Amino acid sequence: MTHQGTETLRDVRVVEPESEEELSTALRCADRDGLAVIPRGSGTKLEWGNPPARADLILSTVRLNRIIEHVWADLTVTAEAGCIVADLQRVLTPHGQRLAIDPLWPESATIGGILATNDSGAWRLRYGGLRDLIIGVTLVLADGTIARGGGKVVKNVAGYDLPKLATGSLGTLGVITQAVFRLHPLPRKTRTLTLAPGGMAEAQALLLAIQDTNLAHIALQLRCGAHRDPEMDILLEGTEEGIEAQTARLTSLAAPARVAEGPTNVWGARQEIANHDAVAKFSVLPSKIADTIGAIAAAGDPEWRAVVQATGIGWISADAALSRLRARIESEGGTLTVLRQSPGAAAIDAWGDPGDTLPLLRTIKQRFDPKNTLNPGRFVGGI
Amino acid sequence: MPLTPEIVGKLHEATGARNVITASEELRTYECDALTAYRAVPGAVVLPATTEEVQAVARICYQAHIPFVARGSGTGLSGGAMPVPEGVVICLARMNRILEIDFPNARVVVEPGVINLEVTGRVAPANYFYAPDPSSQSVCSIGGNVAENSGGAHCLKYGFTTTHVLALEVVLPDGTLMHLGKKTLDALGYDLPGVFVGSEGTLGVATKITLRIVKRPESVQTLLAAFHSTTEAGAAVSGIIAAGMLPAAIEMMDHLSILAAEAAVHAHYPDCGGLLLVEMDGPQAEVCALMEHIQEICRSQGAWEIRLAQSETERALVWKGRKAAFAALGRISPNYIVQDGVIPRTRLPQVLTRIGELSTEAGLRVANVFHAGDGNLHPMVLYDRRIAGQEKSAIALSERILELCIEAGGSITGEHGVGEEKKHMMSKMFAEPDLATMQRVRCAFDPQQIANPAKVFPRPRLCGEKLGEYTPHPLELAGVAERF
């Protein structure tokens, strides 16, 4: 299947450097020659953002896939950008550790790719997003400069936070070649609880009630869709005693809805949505989740589906009236980003309104990539 | 450019004459922050009350090329709020309102002069708290916390200021108002709050800050364990981490800092070579089970006394000693330097041994307090200024300790910031291209470099202007800065 975003890349040459230095040289030469460069990991999210305005070269990180250093006793790991997320987790597991992020398509997504797109899943409620887990970065700028920011220690305030600047920048400021992360211990036990709160109003009330307790749940999501009542999933981790006690509290909190131990595959609901032809991500205040779902339902797609986390971040598969939905969400202070548009759909801007920061975003881009070499046109405001 | 009477007149118009300080004896109050070794007298101090007034002051400075330094409570420990001589200090103390509390979404909007602990005070009745807890939290301001990306003992589990700042209203150095981030997560564009928090006042002035608040855990227990040495205590920390536990805080104190804390606040600490303070929080059943495990680990590493503080009063006393540790050193030494370095936690034994050797060589005592869970060291070099040459050796020793941190793969600062004090260490920690890349960020926010211009980076560097008429900077003409 070809999406609008990837059509332009079909016949573009691919360079696969083997080292940071090679990548730097390739990028510097492309920049000098005025070529537009599309950085790529495994390409799982290549159609996210707007289609590139120009594309002369794909710069792939697939061969930069080493795990440089796992200092398990310090709970840190350094990995190259092309390292597959699941491969990294497999190296960490025997030490009872993990990178506490549950991205889309972990068996093929790369570290660099999830960072560039700032992809996070259900665990974000407890562990934060990638911005909260990355502690060091190596970034190759368009002119070939190899720049490091942050470091290898969890606590560090020396210099500007380049790791956060790189996270979510969609490869428009530089190519991430290496990242250092803080790690978390694997949980002793986990349990998934599932319940049907009733209608959307009840689901909203219960979600806020749970968030207003001191329960230490890891994730809380609502699964919604056309012609069905919402379902709520809650992930607990910890000791047997802790999980038992929290299950009991949740059970009384949710009554009269019945809380049952659920299958763990409910946490794959986000990926099922992301596999659709038309996918958007939204972010709203947790108190506006029901309103937003109501607006999605009213937008007119007969087969819409959505997953929303208690953080207020959600994913929908729906094609209908995205512009109108975006206007509604933005008027309430939220955002709606189109990740993938069906072939043939009327194209809309992937991002929406960045507010009064646009001039600053453009200036930062200009300072980092004055010739607009990296991913031209894919990012916010035409960056 | 000097602060002419004409410019002072404009500042009067901007904020009202009584909110502009120019009398030299009053200006002295603002000549330093809590790092008193570095001082400079500003030309004027302005105390704006609104965002519009901050904008007006920034515009005046921008148009006249006058550098300004923003200041909160002045509790910083790296000289970040030290004025530029003859420049302007923008003191945000009057902007101290809590503007909005949104419990359903766990957000609070504050002005920069609000005191850290006041946020917790206001949300505590609903069982929420504001997590970053620097030791100065009863006096330091949220604006200052934003500038320094302040941490605190509990950031091991809860994260730093940057974890808890969702949005900022910012006055850029040219007076432009901008809204970075959003009350919702993942605002569009680059992570501007991520870049701004911790930028030490070099990118602009925050005038409104949207914070995340956290629900109080069901139960909190604090354990105090006495060991014969910091090596044993360090091994216990490693054991706790290896067992897959993430406490809310793990603090370590050595003998000298325990003596000082006892002398100052009588926290009833055991007299020992290495004291460990471990706090666990979460669901009660979970905390009880894990605390037992932690006690076993401590005993197996040689802890000869273990106390479990369970009441709020007991806990408060335990923490009082730790949080007073810096100031307490005044009881045992006329002068001291508080250092702030970070090492990978596992390097602690080697680095401590080396600090001990260096201390002996220099003939100066070093007291050590650590956030042991994340490897953040606070070695405190004790000295007596009255003894000729001792201050100089103390500074040299303190810098040598920072070099040790860099050699161990760590950082020159975990929470105090680079400021004035450590800017020359930046080029030891980062390579030239790294610093040049950070400079690109700075130039995007502040092409004229008037916001806290002489801090953080090792030497002044100018921004190549892309547009407009080229005017050489005075520093460039004097040959002390290069254009790039």
PDB file of N, CA, C and O in Angstrom, chain A residues 91-114:
ATOM      1  N   VAL A  91      18.105  -7.462  25.257  1.00  0.00           N
ATOM      2  CA  VAL A  91      19.408  -7.410  25.924  1.00  0.00           C
ATOM      3  C   VAL A  91      19.236  -6.990  27.392  1.00  0.00           C
ATOM      4  O   VAL A  91      19.974  -7.425  28.265  1.00  0.00           O
ATOM      5  N   LEU A  92      18.234  -6.165  27.654  1.00  0.00           N
ATOM      6  CA  LEU A  92      18.043  -5.647  29.010  1.00  0.00           C
ATOM      7  C   LEU A  92      17.334  -6.656  29.931  1.00  0.00           C
ATOM      8  O   LEU A  92      17.592  -6.716  31.129  1.00  0.00           O
ATOM      9  N   THR A  93      16.426  -7.454  29.337  1.00  0.00           N
ATOM     10  CA  THR A  93      15.576  -8.352  30.125  1.00  0.00           C
ATOM     11  C   THR A  93      16.346  -9.280  31.072  1.00  0.00           C
ATOM     12  O   THR A  93      15.980  -9.388  32.236  1.00  0.00           O
ATOM     13  N   PRO A  94      17.413  -9.944  30.599  1.00  0.00           N
ATOM     14  CA  PRO A  94      18.115 -10.857  31.515  1.00  0.00           C
ATOM     15  C   PRO A  94      18.645 -10.167  32.769  1.00  0.00           C
ATOM     16  O   PRO A  94      18.899 -10.824  33.776  1.00  0.00           O
ATOM     17  N   HIS A  95      18.806  -8.849  32.700  1.00  0.00           N
ATOM     18  CA  HIS A  95      19.277  -8.105  33.875  1.00  0.00           C
ATOM     19  C   HIS A  95      18.123  -7.557  34.697  1.00  0.00           C
ATOM     20  O   HIS A  95      18.324  -6.756  35.604  1.00  0.00           O
ATOM     21  N   GLY A  96      16.898  -7.968  34.340  1.00  0.00           N
ATOM     22  CA  GLY A  96      15.734  -7.487  35.089  1.00  0.00           C
ATOM     23  C   GLY A  96      15.437  -6.031  34.829  1.00  0.00           C
ATOM     24  O   GLY A  96      14.911  -5.335  35.698  1.00  0.00           O
ATOM     25  N   GLN A  97      15.777  -5.549  33.629  1.00  0.00           N
ATOM     26  CA  GLN A  97      15.571  -4.129  33.333  1.00  0.00           C
ATOM     27  C   GLN A  97      14.863  -3.928  31.998  1.00  0.00           C
ATOM     28  O   GLN A  97      14.767  -4.842  31.191  1.00  0.00           O
ATOM     29  N   ARG A  98      14.402  -2.712  31.789  1.00  0.00           N
ATOM     30  CA  ARG A  98      13.769  -2.372  30.518  1.00  0.00           C
ATOM     31  C   ARG A  98      13.853  -0.869  30.281  1.00  0.00           C
ATOM     32  O   ARG A  98      14.021  -0.089  31.231  1.00  0.00           O
ATOM     33  N   LEU A  99      13.708  -0.518  29.020  1.00  0.00           N
ATOM     34  CA  LEU A  99      13.456   0.870  28.679  1.00  0.00           C
ATOM     35  C   LEU A  99      11.934   1.026  28.808  1.00  0.00           C
ATOM     36  O   LEU A  99      11.178   0.349  28.105  1.00  0.00           O
ATOM     37  N   ALA A 100      11.497   1.904  29.722  1.00  0.00           N
ATOM     38  CA  ALA A 100      10.075   1.932  30.093  1.00  0.00           C
ATOM     39  C   ALA A 100       9.244   2.709  29.078  1.00  0.00           C
ATOM     40  O   ALA A 100       8.679   3.749  29.369  1.00  0.00           O
ATOM     41  N   ILE A 101       9.208   2.192  27.856  1.00  0.00           N
ATOM     42  CA  ILE A 101       8.387   2.817  26.821  1.00  0.00           C
ATOM     43  C   ILE A 101       7.774   1.689  26.000  1.00  0.00           C
ATOM     44  O   ILE A 101       8.394   0.648  25.810  1.00  0.00           O
ATOM     45  N   ASP A 102       6.531   1.851  25.575  1.00  0.00           N
ATOM     46  CA  ASP A 102       5.871   0.821  24.770  1.00  0.00           C
ATOM     47  C   ASP A 102       5.462   1.418  23.430  1.00  0.00           C
ATOM     48  O   ASP A 102       4.315   1.787  23.227  1.00  0.00           O
ATOM     49  N   PRO A 103       6.416   1.527  22.509  1.00  0.00           N
ATOM     50  CA  PRO A 103       6.151   2.186  21.229  1.00  0.00           C
ATOM     51  C   PRO A 103       5.387   1.276  20.267  1.00  0.00           C
ATOM     52  O   PRO A 103       5.201   0.090  20.534  1.00  0.00           O
ATOM     53  N   LEU A 104       4.981   1.844  19.160  1.00  0.00           N
ATOM     54  CA  LEU A 104       4.350   1.063  18.096  1.00  0.00           C
ATOM     55  C   LEU A 104       5.397   0.176  17.416  1.00  0.00           C
ATOM     56  O   LEU A 104       6.552   0.564  17.287  1.00  0.00           O
ATOM     57  N   TRP A 105       4.971  -0.981  16.962  1.00  0.00           N
ATOM     58  CA  TRP A 105       5.781  -1.909  16.168  1.00  0.00           C
ATOM     59  C   TRP A 105       7.207  -2.111  16.722  1.00  0.00           C
ATOM     60  O   TRP A 105       8.204  -1.928  15.995  1.00  0.00           O
ATOM     61  N   PRO A 106       7.312  -2.488  17.990  1.00  0.00           N
ATOM     62  CA  PRO A 106       8.651  -2.571  18.610  1.00  0.00           C
ATOM     63  C   PRO A 106       9.575  -3.575  17.923  1.00  0.00           C
ATOM     64  O   PRO A 106      10.793  -3.431  18.024  1.00  0.00           O
ATOM     65  N   GLU A 107       9.018  -4.545  17.206  1.00  0.00           N
ATOM     66  CA  GLU A 107       9.881  -5.533  16.531  1.00  0.00           C
ATOM     67  C   GLU A 107      10.560  -4.937  15.299  1.00  0.00           C
ATOM     68  O   GLU A 107      11.487  -5.524  14.752  1.00  0.00           O
ATOM     69  N   SER A 108      10.075  -3.813  14.802  1.00  0.00           N
ATOM     70  CA  SER A 108      10.782  -3.195  13.674  1.00  0.00           C
ATOM     71  C   SER A 108      11.189  -1.746  13.910  1.00  0.00           C
ATOM     72  O   SER A 108      12.127  -1.259  13.303  1.00  0.00           O
ATOM     73  N   ALA A 109      10.529  -1.053  14.818  1.00  0.00           N
ATOM     74  CA  ALA A 109      10.862   0.368  15.044  1.00  0.00           C
ATOM     75  C   ALA A 109      12.258   0.496  15.646  1.00  0.00           C
ATOM     76  O   ALA A 109      12.683  -0.334  16.444  1.00  0.00           O
ATOM     77  N   THR A 110      12.946   1.562  15.247  1.00  0.00           N
ATOM     78  CA  THR A 110      14.291   1.788  15.772  1.00  0.00           C
ATOM     79  C   THR A 110      14.265   2.839  16.883  1.00  0.00           C
ATOM     80  O   THR A 110      13.325   3.634  16.976  1.00  0.00           O
ATOM     81  N   ILE A 111      15.335   2.829  17.649  1.00  0.00           N
ATOM     82  CA  ILE A 111      15.507   3.836  18.708  1.00  0.00           C
ATOM     83  C   ILE A 111      15.439   5.252  18.122  1.00  0.00           C
ATOM     84  O   ILE A 111      14.753   6.129  18.646  1.00  0.00           O
ATOM     85  N   GLY A 112      16.168   5.458  17.020  1.00  0.00           N
ATOM     86  CA  GLY A 112      16.183   6.785  16.397  1.00  0.00           C
ATOM     87  C   GLY A 112      14.802   7.188  15.914  1.00  0.00           C
ATOM     88  O   GLY A 112      14.397   8.344  16.032  1.00  0.00           O
ATOM     89  N   GLY A 113      14.076   6.214  15.378  1.00  0.00           N
ATOM     90  CA  GLY A 113      12.744   6.490  14.832  1.00  0.00           C
ATOM     91  C   GLY A 113      11.732   6.850  15.895  1.00  0.00           C
ATOM     92  O   GLY A 113      10.956   7.798  15.740  1.00  0.00           O
ATOM     93  N   ILE A 114      11.740   6.105  17.015  1.00  0.00           N
ATOM     94  CA  ILE A 114      10.761   6.443  18.056  1.00  0.00           C
ATOM     95  C   ILE A 114      11.110   7.786  18.688  1.00  0.00           C
ATOM     96  O   ILE A 114      10.234   8.550  19.069  1.00  0.00           O
TER      97      ILE A 114
END
